Short mmCIF file of C-alpha atoms in Angstrom, two decimals:
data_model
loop_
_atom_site.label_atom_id
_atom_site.label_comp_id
_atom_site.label_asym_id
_atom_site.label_seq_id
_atom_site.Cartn_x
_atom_site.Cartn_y
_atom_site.Cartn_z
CA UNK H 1 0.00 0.00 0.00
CA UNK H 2 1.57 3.27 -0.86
CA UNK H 3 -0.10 6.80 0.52
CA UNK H 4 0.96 10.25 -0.23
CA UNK H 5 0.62 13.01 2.78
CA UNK H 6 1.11 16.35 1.82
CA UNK H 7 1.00 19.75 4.23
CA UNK H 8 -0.06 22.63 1.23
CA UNK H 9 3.40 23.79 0.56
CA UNK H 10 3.01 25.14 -3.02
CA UNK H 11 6.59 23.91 -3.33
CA UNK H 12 5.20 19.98 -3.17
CA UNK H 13 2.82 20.74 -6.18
CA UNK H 14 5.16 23.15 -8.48
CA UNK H 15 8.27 20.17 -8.14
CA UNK H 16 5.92 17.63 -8.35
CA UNK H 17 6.57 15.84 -4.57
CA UNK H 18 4.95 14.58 -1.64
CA UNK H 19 6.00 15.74 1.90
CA UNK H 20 6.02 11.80 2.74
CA UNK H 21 5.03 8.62 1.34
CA UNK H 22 4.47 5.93 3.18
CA UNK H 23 5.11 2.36 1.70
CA UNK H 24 4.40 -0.25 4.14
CA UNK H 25 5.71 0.25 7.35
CA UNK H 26 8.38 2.93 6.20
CA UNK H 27 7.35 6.99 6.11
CA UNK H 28 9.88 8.22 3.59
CA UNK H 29 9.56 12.44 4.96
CA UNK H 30 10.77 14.67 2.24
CA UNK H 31 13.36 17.61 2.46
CA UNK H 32 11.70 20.12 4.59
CA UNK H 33 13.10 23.45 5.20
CA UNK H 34 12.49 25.84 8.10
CA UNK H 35 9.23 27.92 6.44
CA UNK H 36 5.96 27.86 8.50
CA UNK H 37 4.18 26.56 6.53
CA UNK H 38 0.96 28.69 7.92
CA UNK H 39 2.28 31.66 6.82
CA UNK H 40 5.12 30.68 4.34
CA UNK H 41 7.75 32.88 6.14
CA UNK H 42 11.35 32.10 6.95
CA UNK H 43 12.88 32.84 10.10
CA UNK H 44 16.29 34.57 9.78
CA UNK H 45 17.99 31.99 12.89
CA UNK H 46 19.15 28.31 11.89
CA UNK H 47 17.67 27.37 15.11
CA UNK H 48 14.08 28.47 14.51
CA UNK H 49 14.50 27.07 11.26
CA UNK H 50 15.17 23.61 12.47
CA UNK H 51 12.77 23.89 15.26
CA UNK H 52 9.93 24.70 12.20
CA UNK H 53 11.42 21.69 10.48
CA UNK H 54 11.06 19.64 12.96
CA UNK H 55 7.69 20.24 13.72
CA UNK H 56 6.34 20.04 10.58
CA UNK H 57 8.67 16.49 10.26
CA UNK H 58 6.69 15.39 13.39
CA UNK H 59 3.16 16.65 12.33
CA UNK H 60 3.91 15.36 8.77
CA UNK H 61 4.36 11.58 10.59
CA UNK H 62 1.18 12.39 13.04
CA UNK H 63 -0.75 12.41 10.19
CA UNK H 64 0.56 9.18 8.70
CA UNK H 65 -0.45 7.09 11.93
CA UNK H 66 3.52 7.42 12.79
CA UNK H 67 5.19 8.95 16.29
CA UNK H 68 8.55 11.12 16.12
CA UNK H 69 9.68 7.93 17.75
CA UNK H 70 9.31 5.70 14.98
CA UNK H 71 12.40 7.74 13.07
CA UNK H 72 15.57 5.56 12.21
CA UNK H 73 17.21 7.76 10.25
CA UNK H 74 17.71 11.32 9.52
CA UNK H 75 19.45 13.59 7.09
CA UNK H 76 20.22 17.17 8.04
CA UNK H 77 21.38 19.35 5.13
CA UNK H 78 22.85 23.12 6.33
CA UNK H 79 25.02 25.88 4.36
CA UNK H 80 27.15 26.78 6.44
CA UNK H 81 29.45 24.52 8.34
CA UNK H 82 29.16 27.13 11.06
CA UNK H 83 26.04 26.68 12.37
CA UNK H 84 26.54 23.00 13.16
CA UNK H 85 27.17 24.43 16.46
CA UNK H 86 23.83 25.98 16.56
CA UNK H 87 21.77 23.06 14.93
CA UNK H 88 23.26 20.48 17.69
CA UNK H 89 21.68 21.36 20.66
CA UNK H 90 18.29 22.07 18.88
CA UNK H 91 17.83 18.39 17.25
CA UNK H 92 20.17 16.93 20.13
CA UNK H 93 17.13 17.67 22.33
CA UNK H 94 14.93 16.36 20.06
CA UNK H 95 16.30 13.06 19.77
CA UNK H 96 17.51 12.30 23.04
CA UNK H 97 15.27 9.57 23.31
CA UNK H 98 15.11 8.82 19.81
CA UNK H 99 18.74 8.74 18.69
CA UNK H 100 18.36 8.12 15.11
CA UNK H 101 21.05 7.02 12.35
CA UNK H 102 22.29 10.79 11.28
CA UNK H 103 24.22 12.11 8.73
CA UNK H 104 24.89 15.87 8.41
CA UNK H 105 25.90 17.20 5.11
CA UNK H 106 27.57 21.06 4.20
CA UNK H 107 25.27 21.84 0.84
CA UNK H 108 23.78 24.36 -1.22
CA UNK H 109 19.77 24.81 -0.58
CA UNK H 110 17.82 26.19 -3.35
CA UNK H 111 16.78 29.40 -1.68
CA UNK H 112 19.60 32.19 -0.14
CA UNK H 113 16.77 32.64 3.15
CA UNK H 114 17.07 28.59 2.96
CA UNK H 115 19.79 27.34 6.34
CA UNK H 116 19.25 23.51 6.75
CA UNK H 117 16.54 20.90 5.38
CA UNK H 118 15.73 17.63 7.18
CA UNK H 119 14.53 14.68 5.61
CA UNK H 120 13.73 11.81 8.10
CA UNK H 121 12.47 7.73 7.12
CA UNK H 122 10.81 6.45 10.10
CA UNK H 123 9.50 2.46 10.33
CA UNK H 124 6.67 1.79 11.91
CA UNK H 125 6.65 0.36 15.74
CA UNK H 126 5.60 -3.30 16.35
#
């Protein structure tokens, strides 16, 4: 069974994605940047940035019957190796409990307001 969960972005139907798709007991979660997606602003800090993305990560899985807990691996792709430092502490304390596979990557994003995007696969509990 495959499902496709989307949260509005305009982005998701001009590039022609999904912000997840769930395939059996995986959620595959898209790239998602730091916009709120309520009022499609940016904030200026990494940190607020990857607090939005997180949320909308978690709210994105909520919606596809999975928890934040169900994540086993997670991407994080920033601009500047700089604000590693900042980004640390932020998803540190959100996956304390969790502790994920990780991999953190120094890229290019497709927009300059653009610091980090997180893309996340999470497996479903037994």
């Amino acid at each position: 069974m495959r499902k496709l969960i989307s949260t509005g972005s305009p982005m998701e139907k001009a590039a022609g994605y999904s912000r997840a798709v769930i395939q059996g007991d995986f959620c595959f979660v898209a790239g998602t940047t730091g916009y709120d997606y309520e009022t499609m602003e940016m904030p200026d800090s990494v940190e607020d940035q990857t607090r939005n993305a997180l949320s909308t990560i978690a709210r994105t899985l909520e919606e596809a019957g999975f928890s934040v807990s169900d994540i086993v691996r997670v991407q994080y792709f920033i601009c500047d190796a700089a604000d590693a430092g900042r980004v640390f502490p932020v998803v540190g304390e959100f996956f304390a409990d969790i502790r994920p596979a990780a991999t953190m990557l120094v890229t290019g994003l497709i927009r300059p307001e653009m610091r980090i995007e997180i893309e996340a696969t999470a497996l479903r509990s037994s």
